[in-house]
């Protein structure tokens, strides 16, 4: 009996939601911990490039596998999209595979 009353209250409460304007819930923004800035040997900050796939990512991943490079997110575009593109792939064990693609014809760098 108590469950039925709770169910009725929930259903009727939901109906009133459509007739009145609901105010958004207050948001509390938690301060995200700042990522530590990586520095090179001279103390200059290292620029991080966000991962972005390109039209030749799959081709570069096949080239990398042929060279024994597996793992990671895959081949990411380092340069702007265009007729000449450079891709980077993080391999297992810390190695990096890079390739240059010109008009979708890719070669290991």
mmCIF file of N, CA, C and O in Angstrom:
data_model
loop_
_atom_site.group_PDB
_atom_site.id
_atom_site.type_symbol
_atom_site.label_atom_id
_atom_site.label_comp_id
_atom_site.label_asym_id
_atom_site.label_seq_id
_atom_site.Cartn_x
_atom_site.Cartn_y
_atom_site.Cartn_z
ATOM 1 N N UNK A 1 0.819 -1.194 0.000
ATOM 2 C CA UNK A 1 0.000 0.000 0.000
ATOM 3 C C UNK A 1 0.861 1.255 0.000
ATOM 4 O O UNK A 1 0.578 2.195 -0.719
ATOM 5 N N UNK A 2 1.934 1.231 0.814
ATOM 6 C CA UNK A 2 2.813 2.395 0.896
ATOM 7 C C UNK A 2 3.534 2.618 -0.439
ATOM 8 O O UNK A 2 3.725 3.746 -0.871
ATOM 9 N N UNK A 3 3.905 1.534 -1.105
ATOM 10 C CA UNK A 3 4.588 1.637 -2.397
ATOM 11 C C UNK A 3 3.669 2.258 -3.435
ATOM 12 O O UNK A 3 4.094 3.031 -4.285
ATOM 13 N N UNK A 4 2.389 1.903 -3.385
ATOM 14 C CA UNK A 4 1.425 2.447 -4.341
ATOM 15 C C UNK A 4 1.280 3.951 -4.151
ATOM 16 O O UNK A 4 1.189 4.712 -5.118
ATOM 17 N N UNK A 5 1.267 4.416 -2.903
ATOM 18 C CA UNK A 5 1.153 5.854 -2.632
ATOM 19 C C UNK A 5 2.391 6.603 -3.128
ATOM 20 O O UNK A 5 2.291 7.705 -3.671
ATOM 21 N N UNK A 6 3.547 6.011 -2.925
ATOM 22 C CA UNK A 6 4.795 6.627 -3.399
ATOM 23 C C UNK A 6 4.783 6.707 -4.925
ATOM 24 O O UNK A 6 5.140 7.724 -5.511
ATOM 25 N N UNK A 7 4.309 5.649 -5.581
ATOM 26 C CA UNK A 7 4.252 5.629 -7.039
ATOM 27 C C UNK A 7 3.306 6.697 -7.560
ATOM 28 O O UNK A 7 3.618 7.423 -8.506
ATOM 29 N N UNK A 8 2.150 6.836 -6.932
ATOM 30 C CA UNK A 8 1.173 7.856 -7.347
ATOM 31 C C UNK A 8 1.765 9.247 -7.158
ATOM 32 O O UNK A 8 1.626 10.128 -8.012
ATOM 33 N N UNK A 9 2.439 9.476 -6.036
ATOM 34 C CA UNK A 9 3.044 10.782 -5.769
ATOM 35 C C UNK A 9 4.111 11.117 -6.803
ATOM 36 O O UNK A 9 4.202 12.252 -7.284
ATOM 37 N N UNK A 10 4.903 10.127 -7.189
ATOM 38 C CA UNK A 10 5.952 10.349 -8.190
ATOM 39 C C UNK A 10 5.329 10.671 -9.542
ATOM 40 O O UNK A 10 5.761 11.587 -10.239
ATOM 41 N N UNK A 11 4.309 9.926 -9.923
ATOM 42 C CA UNK A 11 3.671 10.159 -11.221
ATOM 43 C C UNK A 11 3.004 11.521 -11.281
ATOM 44 O O UNK A 11 3.098 12.233 -12.280
ATOM 45 N N UNK A 12 2.292 11.918 -10.225
ATOM 46 C CA UNK A 12 1.636 13.217 -10.217
ATOM 47 C C UNK A 12 2.652 14.350 -10.152
ATOM 48 O O UNK A 12 2.448 15.403 -10.754
ATOM 49 N N UNK A 13 3.715 14.133 -9.432
ATOM 50 C CA UNK A 13 4.769 15.147 -9.369
ATOM 51 C C UNK A 13 5.420 15.361 -10.727
ATOM 52 O O UNK A 13 5.773 16.469 -11.111
ATOM 53 N N UNK A 14 5.546 14.288 -11.489
ATOM 54 C CA UNK A 14 6.125 14.402 -12.828
ATOM 55 C C UNK A 14 5.233 15.177 -13.770
ATOM 56 O O UNK A 14 5.699 15.906 -14.635
ATOM 57 N N UNK A 15 3.911 15.062 -13.612
ATOM 58 C CA UNK A 15 2.977 15.795 -14.468
ATOM 59 C C UNK A 15 3.076 17.290 -14.245
ATOM 60 O O UNK A 15 2.947 18.079 -15.173
ATOM 61 N N UNK A 16 3.293 17.701 -13.011
ATOM 62 C CA UNK A 16 3.364 19.133 -12.735
ATOM 63 C C UNK A 16 4.626 19.747 -13.321
ATOM 64 O O UNK A 16 4.710 20.956 -13.495
ATOM 65 N N UNK A 17 5.590 18.933 -13.637
ATOM 66 C CA UNK A 17 6.844 19.427 -14.192
ATOM 67 C C UNK A 17 6.626 20.083 -15.547
ATOM 68 O O UNK A 17 7.276 21.059 -15.899
ATOM 69 N N UNK A 18 5.646 19.605 -16.330
ATOM 70 C CA UNK A 18 5.450 20.126 -17.671
ATOM 71 C C UNK A 18 4.706 21.459 -17.679
ATOM 72 O O UNK A 18 4.746 22.186 -18.643
ATOM 73 N N UNK A 19 4.003 21.810 -16.617
ATOM 74 C CA UNK A 19 3.224 23.041 -16.580
ATOM 75 C C UNK A 19 3.991 24.190 -15.957
ATOM 76 O O UNK A 19 3.630 25.333 -16.109
ATOM 77 N N UNK A 20 5.015 23.907 -15.219
ATOM 78 C CA UNK A 20 5.774 24.971 -14.574
ATOM 79 C C UNK A 20 7.204 24.970 -15.106
ATOM 80 O O UNK A 20 7.718 23.972 -15.570
ATOM 81 N N UNK A 21 7.797 26.117 -15.026
ATOM 82 C CA UNK A 21 9.167 26.256 -15.497
ATOM 83 C C UNK A 21 10.125 25.828 -14.389
ATOM 84 O O UNK A 21 10.045 26.321 -13.272
ATOM 85 N N UNK A 22 10.973 24.891 -14.710
ATOM 86 C CA UNK A 22 11.931 24.410 -13.724
ATOM 87 C C UNK A 22 13.196 25.249 -13.789
ATOM 88 O O UNK A 22 13.664 25.612 -14.862
ATOM 89 N N UNK A 23 13.711 25.528 -12.634
ATOM 90 C CA UNK A 23 14.978 26.246 -12.576
ATOM 91 C C UNK A 23 16.111 25.227 -12.632
ATOM 92 O O UNK A 23 16.003 24.140 -12.076
ATOM 93 N N UNK A 24 17.193 25.579 -13.338
ATOM 94 C CA UNK A 24 18.298 24.621 -13.413
ATOM 95 C C UNK A 24 18.928 24.422 -12.044
ATOM 96 O O UNK A 24 18.930 25.317 -11.202
ATOM 97 N N UNK A 25 19.427 23.221 -11.852
ATOM 98 C CA UNK A 25 20.097 22.898 -10.595
ATOM 99 C C UNK A 25 21.362 23.728 -10.478
ATOM 100 O O UNK A 25 22.068 23.960 -11.465
ATOM 101 N N UNK A 26 21.667 24.208 -9.295
ATOM 102 C CA UNK A 26 22.887 25.005 -9.142
ATOM 103 C C UNK A 26 24.109 24.137 -9.381
ATOM 104 O O UNK A 26 24.175 22.993 -8.952
ATOM 105 N N UNK A 27 25.039 24.693 -10.098
ATOM 106 C CA UNK A 27 26.274 23.960 -10.414
ATOM 107 C C UNK A 27 27.394 24.429 -9.521
ATOM 108 O O UNK A 27 27.571 25.630 -9.326
ATOM 109 N N UNK A 28 28.105 23.487 -9.026
ATOM 110 C CA UNK A 28 29.316 23.818 -8.285
ATOM 111 C C UNK A 28 30.484 23.303 -9.099
ATOM 112 O O UNK A 28 30.548 22.126 -9.431
ATOM 113 N N UNK A 29 31.349 24.174 -9.468
ATOM 114 C CA UNK A 29 32.503 23.794 -10.274
ATOM 115 C C UNK A 29 33.648 23.417 -9.351
ATOM 116 O O UNK A 29 34.110 24.226 -8.558
ATOM 117 N N UNK A 30 34.032 22.186 -9.462
ATOM 118 C CA UNK A 30 35.177 21.720 -8.681
ATOM 119 C C UNK A 30 36.445 22.131 -9.413
ATOM 120 O O UNK A 30 36.542 22.014 -10.628
ATOM 121 N N UNK A 31 37.368 22.616 -8.687
ATOM 122 C CA UNK A 31 38.631 23.027 -9.291
ATOM 123 C C UNK A 31 39.395 21.789 -9.735
ATOM 124 O O UNK A 31 39.717 20.919 -8.929
ATOM 125 N N UNK A 32 39.642 21.699 -11.031
ATOM 126 C CA UNK A 32 40.389 20.566 -11.560
ATOM 127 C C UNK A 32 41.859 20.751 -11.209
ATOM 128 O O UNK A 32 42.398 21.850 -11.327
ATOM 129 N N UNK A 33 42.502 19.688 -10.773
ATOM 130 C CA UNK A 33 43.923 19.829 -10.461
ATOM 131 C C UNK A 33 44.701 20.151 -11.734
ATOM 132 O O UNK A 33 44.472 19.568 -12.782
ATOM 133 N N UNK A 34 45.562 21.119 -11.630
ATOM 134 C CA UNK A 34 46.348 21.539 -12.783
ATOM 135 C C UNK A 34 47.350 20.443 -13.151
ATOM 136 O O UNK A 34 48.013 19.877 -12.285
ATOM 137 N N UNK A 35 47.402 20.142 -14.443
ATOM 138 C CA UNK A 35 48.356 19.139 -14.916
ATOM 139 C C UNK A 35 49.762 19.709 -14.777
ATOM 140 O O UNK A 35 49.989 20.883 -15.069
ATOM 141 N N UNK A 36 50.694 18.895 -14.339
ATOM 142 C CA UNK A 36 52.051 19.413 -14.206
ATOM 143 C C UNK A 36 52.609 19.772 -15.582
ATOM 144 O O UNK A 36 52.425 19.049 -16.551
ATOM 145 N N UNK A 37 53.227 20.918 -15.669
ATOM 146 C CA UNK A 37 53.805 21.389 -16.925
ATOM 147 C C UNK A 37 55.111 20.639 -17.172
ATOM 148 O O UNK A 37 55.990 20.613 -16.319
ATOM 149 N N UNK A 38 55.214 20.012 -18.339
ATOM 150 C CA UNK A 38 56.433 19.302 -18.700
ATOM 151 C C UNK A 38 57.441 20.290 -19.258
ATOM 152 O O UNK A 38 57.090 21.208 -20.008
ATOM 153 N N UNK A 39 58.696 20.101 -18.905
ATOM 154 C CA UNK A 39 59.766 20.991 -19.344
ATOM 155 C C UNK A 39 60.830 20.191 -20.073
ATOM 156 O O UNK A 39 61.098 19.035 -19.744
ATOM 157 N N UNK A 40 61.454 20.816 -21.072
ATOM 158 C CA UNK A 40 62.542 20.142 -21.766
ATOM 159 C C UNK A 40 63.845 20.332 -20.985
ATOM 160 O O UNK A 40 63.848 20.885 -19.887
ATOM 161 N N UNK A 41 64.953 19.881 -21.547
ATOM 162 C CA UNK A 41 66.240 19.931 -20.847
ATOM 163 C C UNK A 41 66.673 21.360 -20.541
ATOM 164 O O UNK A 41 67.392 21.600 -19.574
ATOM 165 N N UNK A 42 66.227 22.331 -21.339
ATOM 166 C CA UNK A 42 66.608 23.732 -21.128
ATOM 167 C C UNK A 42 65.630 24.460 -20.216
ATOM 168 O O UNK A 42 65.787 25.651 -19.973
ATOM 169 N N UNK A 43 64.591 23.781 -19.755
ATOM 170 C CA UNK A 43 63.622 24.401 -18.867
ATOM 171 C C UNK A 43 62.451 25.058 -19.584
ATOM 172 O O UNK A 43 61.601 25.660 -18.952
ATOM 173 N N UNK A 44 62.397 24.944 -20.900
ATOM 174 C CA UNK A 44 61.295 25.533 -21.669
ATOM 175 C C UNK A 44 60.102 24.575 -21.640
ATOM 176 O O UNK A 44 60.272 23.361 -21.658
ATOM 177 N N UNK A 45 58.882 25.124 -21.584
ATOM 178 C CA UNK A 45 57.708 24.235 -21.552
ATOM 179 C C UNK A 45 57.550 23.461 -22.856
ATOM 180 O O UNK A 45 57.823 23.964 -23.935
ATOM 181 N N UNK A 46 57.103 22.203 -22.730
ATOM 182 C CA UNK A 46 56.881 21.339 -23.881
ATOM 183 C C UNK A 46 55.440 21.502 -24.325
ATOM 184 O O UNK A 46 54.514 21.391 -23.524
ATOM 185 N N UNK A 47 55.244 21.782 -25.611
ATOM 186 C CA UNK A 47 53.900 21.960 -26.148
ATOM 187 C C UNK A 47 53.273 20.591 -26.372
ATOM 188 O O UNK A 47 53.865 19.703 -26.957
ATOM 189 N N UNK A 48 52.030 20.416 -25.918
ATOM 190 C CA UNK A 48 51.299 19.170 -26.110
ATOM 191 C C UNK A 48 50.307 19.362 -27.242
ATOM 192 O O UNK A 48 49.578 20.343 -27.285
ATOM 193 N N UNK A 49 50.282 18.413 -28.167
ATOM 194 C CA UNK A 49 49.365 18.453 -29.298
ATOM 195 C C UNK A 49 48.228 17.484 -29.006
ATOM 196 O O UNK A 49 48.473 16.313 -28.727
ATOM 197 N N UNK A 50 46.970 17.951 -29.060
ATOM 198 C CA UNK A 50 45.858 17.030 -28.789
ATOM 199 C C UNK A 50 45.754 15.967 -29.869
ATOM 200 O O UNK A 50 46.069 16.211 -31.034
ATOM 201 N N UNK A 51 45.284 14.771 -29.480
ATOM 202 C CA UNK A 51 45.153 13.665 -30.422
ATOM 203 C C UNK A 51 44.035 13.959 -31.405
ATOM 204 O O UNK A 51 42.939 14.336 -31.029
ATOM 205 N N UNK A 52 44.351 13.809 -32.691
ATOM 206 C CA UNK A 52 43.369 14.045 -33.753
ATOM 207 C C UNK A 52 43.636 13.043 -34.866
ATOM 208 O O UNK A 52 44.763 12.903 -35.323
ATOM 209 N N UNK A 53 42.590 12.331 -35.301
ATOM 210 C CA UNK A 53 42.767 11.399 -36.408
ATOM 211 C C UNK A 53 42.733 12.168 -37.721
ATOM 212 O O UNK A 53 42.190 13.265 -37.809
ATOM 213 N N UNK A 54 43.307 11.580 -38.744
ATOM 214 C CA UNK A 54 43.310 12.172 -40.073
ATOM 215 C C UNK A 54 42.880 11.155 -41.110
ATOM 216 O O UNK A 54 42.591 9.995 -40.778
ATOM 217 N N UNK A 55 42.847 11.561 -42.367
ATOM 218 C CA UNK A 55 42.381 10.670 -43.428
ATOM 219 C C UNK A 55 43.324 9.485 -43.631
ATOM 220 O O UNK A 55 42.900 8.439 -44.109
ATOM 221 N N UNK A 56 44.590 9.613 -43.257
ATOM 222 C CA UNK A 56 45.555 8.534 -43.458
ATOM 223 C C UNK A 56 45.951 7.827 -42.165
ATOM 224 O O UNK A 56 46.938 7.090 -42.142
ATOM 225 N N UNK A 57 45.188 8.015 -41.095
ATOM 226 C CA UNK A 57 45.532 7.383 -39.814
ATOM 227 C C UNK A 57 45.605 5.866 -39.927
ATOM 228 O O UNK A 57 46.539 5.237 -39.420
ATOM 229 N N UNK A 58 44.636 5.253 -40.588
ATOM 230 C CA UNK A 58 44.622 3.786 -40.718
ATOM 231 C C UNK A 58 45.834 3.298 -41.519
ATOM 232 O O UNK A 58 46.441 2.278 -41.177
ATOM 233 N N UNK A 59 46.203 4.019 -42.566
ATOM 234 C CA UNK A 59 47.363 3.645 -43.381
ATOM 235 C C UNK A 59 48.642 3.715 -42.552
ATOM 236 O O UNK A 59 49.488 2.815 -42.616
ATOM 237 N N UNK A 60 48.777 4.768 -41.758
ATOM 238 C CA UNK A 60 49.972 4.925 -40.922
ATOM 239 C C UNK A 60 50.012 3.836 -39.852
ATOM 240 O O UNK A 60 51.083 3.301 -39.545
ATOM 241 N N UNK A 61 48.868 3.467 -39.309
ATOM 242 C CA UNK A 61 48.838 2.392 -38.316
ATOM 243 C C UNK A 61 49.286 1.065 -38.925
ATOM 244 O O UNK A 61 49.982 0.284 -38.282
ATOM 245 N N UNK A 62 48.917 0.800 -40.180
ATOM 246 C CA UNK A 62 49.382 -0.418 -40.864
ATOM 247 C C UNK A 62 50.890 -0.373 -41.078
ATOM 248 O O UNK A 62 51.584 -1.374 -40.894
ATOM 249 N N UNK A 63 51.409 0.792 -41.473
ATOM 250 C CA UNK A 63 52.870 0.944 -41.635
ATOM 251 C C UNK A 63 53.575 0.699 -40.300
ATOM 252 O O UNK A 63 54.622 0.046 -40.261
ATOM 253 N N UNK A 64 53.021 1.228 -39.241
ATOM 254 C CA UNK A 64 53.634 1.072 -37.919
ATOM 255 C C UNK A 64 53.645 -0.389 -37.494
ATOM 256 O O UNK A 64 54.647 -0.875 -36.958
ATOM 257 N N UNK A 65 52.534 -1.095 -37.730
ATOM 258 C CA UNK A 65 52.483 -2.525 -37.376
ATOM 259 C C UNK A 65 53.532 -3.307 -38.151
ATOM 260 O O UNK A 65 54.147 -4.224 -37.628
ATOM 261 N N UNK A 66 53.745 -2.943 -39.436
ATOM 262 C CA UNK A 66 54.760 -3.621 -40.245
ATOM 263 C C UNK A 66 56.164 -3.388 -39.680
ATOM 264 O O UNK A 66 57.054 -4.211 -39.861
ATOM 265 N N UNK A 67 56.357 -2.270 -38.970
ATOM 266 C CA UNK A 67 57.655 -1.956 -38.365
ATOM 267 C C UNK A 67 57.746 -2.458 -36.921
ATOM 268 O O UNK A 67 58.702 -2.161 -36.217
ATOM 269 N N UNK A 68 56.699 -3.166 -36.439
ATOM 270 C CA UNK A 68 56.729 -3.713 -35.089
ATOM 271 C C UNK A 68 56.210 -2.759 -34.027
ATOM 272 O O UNK A 68 56.463 -2.958 -32.835
ATOM 273 N N UNK A 69 55.499 -1.730 -34.429
ATOM 274 C CA UNK A 69 54.953 -0.752 -33.487
ATOM 275 C C UNK A 69 53.475 -1.050 -33.271
ATOM 276 O O UNK A 69 52.674 -0.962 -34.203
ATOM 277 N N UNK A 70 53.104 -1.403 -32.039
ATOM 278 C CA UNK A 70 51.702 -1.666 -31.712
ATOM 279 C C UNK A 70 51.353 -0.935 -30.431
ATOM 280 O O UNK A 70 52.224 -0.523 -29.675
ATOM 281 N N UNK A 71 50.053 -0.808 -30.181
ATOM 282 C CA UNK A 71 49.587 -0.213 -28.932
ATOM 283 C C UNK A 71 49.262 1.249 -29.073
ATOM 284 O O UNK A 71 49.367 1.852 -30.140
ATOM 285 N N UNK A 72 48.849 1.833 -27.962
ATOM 286 C CA UNK A 72 48.526 3.256 -27.932
ATOM 287 C C UNK A 72 47.166 3.562 -28.535
ATOM 288 O O UNK A 72 46.368 2.675 -28.815
ATOM 289 N N UNK A 73 46.895 4.843 -28.753
ATOM 290 C CA UNK A 73 45.626 5.297 -29.310
ATOM 291 C C UNK A 73 45.536 5.074 -30.804
ATOM 292 O O UNK A 73 44.464 5.030 -31.361
ATOM 293 N N UNK A 74 46.637 5.023 -31.461
ATOM 294 C CA UNK A 74 46.663 4.938 -32.913
ATOM 295 C C UNK A 74 47.463 6.096 -33.464
ATOM 296 O O UNK A 74 48.128 6.818 -32.733
ATOM 297 N N UNK A 75 47.379 6.285 -34.768
ATOM 298 C CA UNK A 75 48.142 7.336 -35.430
ATOM 299 C C UNK A 75 47.372 8.641 -35.357
ATOM 300 O O UNK A 75 46.247 8.739 -35.819
ATOM 301 N N UNK A 76 47.986 9.643 -34.774
ATOM 302 C CA UNK A 76 47.369 10.958 -34.638
ATOM 303 C C UNK A 76 48.019 11.964 -35.559
ATOM 304 O O UNK A 76 49.224 11.951 -35.792
ATOM 305 N N UNK A 77 47.193 12.859 -36.084
ATOM 306 C CA UNK A 77 47.655 13.908 -36.991
ATOM 307 C C UNK A 77 48.369 14.983 -36.185
ATOM 308 O O UNK A 77 47.832 15.508 -35.211
ATOM 309 N N UNK A 78 49.594 15.319 -36.575
ATOM 310 C CA UNK A 78 50.392 16.318 -35.876
ATOM 311 C C UNK A 78 50.265 17.678 -36.553
ATOM 312 O O UNK A 78 50.227 18.703 -35.888
ATOM 313 N N UNK A 79 50.189 17.691 -37.873
ATOM 314 C CA UNK A 79 50.097 18.940 -38.630
ATOM 315 C C UNK A 79 48.641 19.249 -38.969
ATOM 316 O O UNK A 79 47.749 18.469 -38.683
ATOM 317 N N UNK A 80 48.426 20.375 -39.622
ATOM 318 C CA UNK A 80 47.098 20.730 -40.102
ATOM 319 C C UNK A 80 46.713 19.793 -41.252
ATOM 320 O O UNK A 80 47.582 19.366 -42.018
ATOM 321 N N UNK A 81 45.421 19.469 -41.401
ATOM 322 C CA UNK A 81 45.002 18.642 -42.537
ATOM 323 C C UNK A 81 45.308 19.358 -43.859
ATOM 324 O O UNK A 81 45.160 20.570 -43.962
ATOM 325 N N UNK A 82 45.751 18.598 -44.836
ATOM 326 C CA UNK A 82 46.086 19.179 -46.132
ATOM 327 C C UNK A 82 46.719 18.141 -47.030
ATOM 328 O O UNK A 82 46.676 16.944 -46.756
ATOM 329 N N UNK A 83 47.360 18.587 -48.101
ATOM 330 C CA UNK A 83 47.971 17.628 -49.020
ATOM 331 C C UNK A 83 49.193 16.920 -48.423
ATOM 332 O O UNK A 83 49.502 15.801 -48.776
ATOM 333 N N UNK A 84 49.883 17.588 -47.493
ATOM 334 C CA UNK A 84 51.037 16.985 -46.816
ATOM 335 C C UNK A 84 50.720 16.964 -45.325
ATOM 336 O O UNK A 84 50.459 17.997 -44.719
ATOM 337 N N UNK A 85 50.745 15.754 -44.732
ATOM 338 C CA UNK A 85 50.413 15.596 -43.318
ATOM 339 C C UNK A 85 51.478 14.761 -42.626
ATOM 340 O O UNK A 85 52.093 13.893 -43.241
ATOM 341 N N UNK A 86 51.696 15.032 -41.357
ATOM 342 C CA UNK A 86 52.630 14.260 -40.532
ATOM 343 C C UNK A 86 51.823 13.598 -39.426
ATOM 344 O O UNK A 86 50.988 14.246 -38.783
ATOM 345 N N UNK A 87 52.077 12.299 -39.225
ATOM 346 C CA UNK A 87 51.377 11.517 -38.214
ATOM 347 C C UNK A 87 52.368 10.991 -37.191
ATOM 348 O O UNK A 87 53.527 10.726 -37.506
ATOM 349 N N UNK A 88 51.874 10.812 -35.961
ATOM 350 C CA UNK A 88 52.697 10.302 -34.864
ATOM 351 C C UNK A 88 51.914 9.201 -34.167
ATOM 352 O O UNK A 88 50.721 9.332 -33.923
ATOM 353 N N UNK A 89 52.607 8.113 -33.828
ATOM 354 C CA UNK A 89 51.974 7.008 -33.114
ATOM 355 C C UNK A 89 52.878 6.557 -31.992
ATOM 356 O O UNK A 89 54.070 6.312 -32.204
ATOM 357 N N UNK A 90 52.321 6.487 -30.785
ATOM 358 C CA UNK A 90 53.067 6.028 -29.615
ATOM 359 C C UNK A 90 53.044 4.508 -29.589
ATOM 360 O O UNK A 90 51.977 3.907 -29.590
ATOM 361 N N UNK A 91 54.205 3.891 -29.589
ATOM 362 C CA UNK A 91 54.313 2.428 -29.579
ATOM 363 C C UNK A 91 54.453 1.928 -28.145
ATOM 364 O O UNK A 91 54.747 2.697 -27.236
ATOM 365 N N UNK A 92 54.260 0.615 -27.976
ATOM 366 C CA UNK A 92 54.531 0.001 -26.679
ATOM 367 C C UNK A 92 56.018 0.123 -26.399
ATOM 368 O O UNK A 92 56.839 0.087 -27.304
ATOM 369 N N UNK A 93 56.362 0.263 -25.166
ATOM 370 C CA UNK A 93 57.768 0.360 -24.801
ATOM 371 C C UNK A 93 58.330 1.765 -24.939
ATOM 372 O O UNK A 93 59.526 1.972 -24.805
ATOM 373 N N UNK A 94 57.473 2.758 -25.271
ATOM 374 C CA UNK A 94 57.926 4.144 -25.316
ATOM 375 C C UNK A 94 58.437 4.630 -26.658
ATOM 376 O O UNK A 94 58.752 5.806 -26.796
ATOM 377 N N UNK A 95 58.572 3.744 -27.641
ATOM 378 C CA UNK A 95 59.037 4.188 -28.952
ATOM 379 C C UNK A 95 57.964 5.013 -29.641
ATOM 380 O O UNK A 95 56.783 4.901 -29.341
ATOM 381 N N UNK A 96 58.369 5.850 -30.575
ATOM 382 C CA UNK A 96 57.443 6.685 -31.334
ATOM 383 C C UNK A 96 57.647 6.401 -32.817
ATOM 384 O O UNK A 96 58.772 6.370 -33.306
ATOM 385 N N UNK A 97 56.555 6.180 -33.531
ATOM 386 C CA UNK A 97 56.584 5.977 -34.983
ATOM 387 C C UNK A 97 56.001 7.219 -35.635
ATOM 388 O O UNK A 97 54.933 7.679 -35.260
ATOM 389 N N UNK A 98 56.726 7.774 -36.605
ATOM 390 C CA UNK A 98 56.238 8.955 -37.314
ATOM 391 C C UNK A 98 56.236 8.673 -38.813
ATOM 392 O O UNK A 98 57.096 7.956 -39.323
ATOM 393 N N UNK A 99 55.245 9.244 -39.488
ATOM 394 C CA UNK A 99 55.125 9.059 -40.931
ATOM 395 C C UNK A 99 54.693 10.371 -41.572
ATOM 396 O O UNK A 99 54.001 11.192 -40.962
ATOM 397 N N UNK A 100 55.112 10.540 -42.826
ATOM 398 C CA UNK A 100 54.735 11.717 -43.615
ATOM 399 C C UNK A 100 53.904 11.231 -44.786
ATOM 400 O O UNK A 100 54.307 10.312 -45.508
ATOM 401 N N UNK A 101 52.737 11.832 -44.952
ATOM 402 C CA UNK A 101 51.831 11.440 -46.026
ATOM 403 C C UNK A 101 51.650 12.615 -46.978
ATOM 404 O O UNK A 101 51.325 13.724 -46.552
ATOM 405 N N UNK A 102 51.895 12.362 -48.252
ATOM 406 C CA UNK A 102 51.689 13.373 -49.282
ATOM 407 C C UNK A 102 50.649 12.840 -50.254
ATOM 408 O O UNK A 102 50.867 11.809 -50.900
ATOM 409 N N UNK A 103 49.509 13.515 -50.314
ATOM 410 C CA UNK A 103 48.380 13.099 -51.139
ATOM 411 C C UNK A 103 48.022 11.640 -50.843
ATOM 412 O O UNK A 103 47.860 10.818 -51.742
ATOM 413 N N UNK A 104 47.970 11.294 -49.560
ATOM 414 C CA UNK A 104 47.588 9.981 -49.025
ATOM 415 C C UNK A 104 48.596 8.872 -49.341
ATOM 416 O O UNK A 104 48.281 7.693 -49.209
ATOM 417 N N UNK A 105 49.780 9.225 -49.772
ATOM 418 C CA UNK A 105 50.870 8.260 -49.971
ATOM 419 C C UNK A 105 51.825 8.436 -48.789
ATOM 420 O O UNK A 105 52.472 9.455 -48.671
ATOM 421 N N UNK A 106 51.868 7.444 -47.900
ATOM 422 C CA UNK A 106 52.582 7.587 -46.630
ATOM 423 C C UNK A 106 53.913 6.845 -46.636
ATOM 424 O O UNK A 106 54.037 5.764 -47.184
ATOM 425 N N UNK A 107 54.905 7.465 -45.955
ATOM 426 C CA UNK A 107 56.233 6.883 -45.785
ATOM 427 C C UNK A 107 56.688 7.090 -44.361
ATOM 428 O O UNK A 107 56.384 8.102 -43.743
ATOM 429 N N UNK A 108 57.470 6.141 -43.874
ATOM 430 C CA UNK A 108 58.050 6.250 -42.544
ATOM 431 C C UNK A 108 59.066 7.390 -42.532
ATOM 432 O O UNK A 108 59.800 7.587 -43.500
ATOM 433 N N UNK A 109 59.092 8.124 -41.446
ATOM 434 C CA UNK A 109 60.089 9.209 -41.325
ATOM 435 C C UNK A 109 61.306 8.699 -40.553
ATOM 436 O O UNK A 109 61.214 7.873 -39.707
#
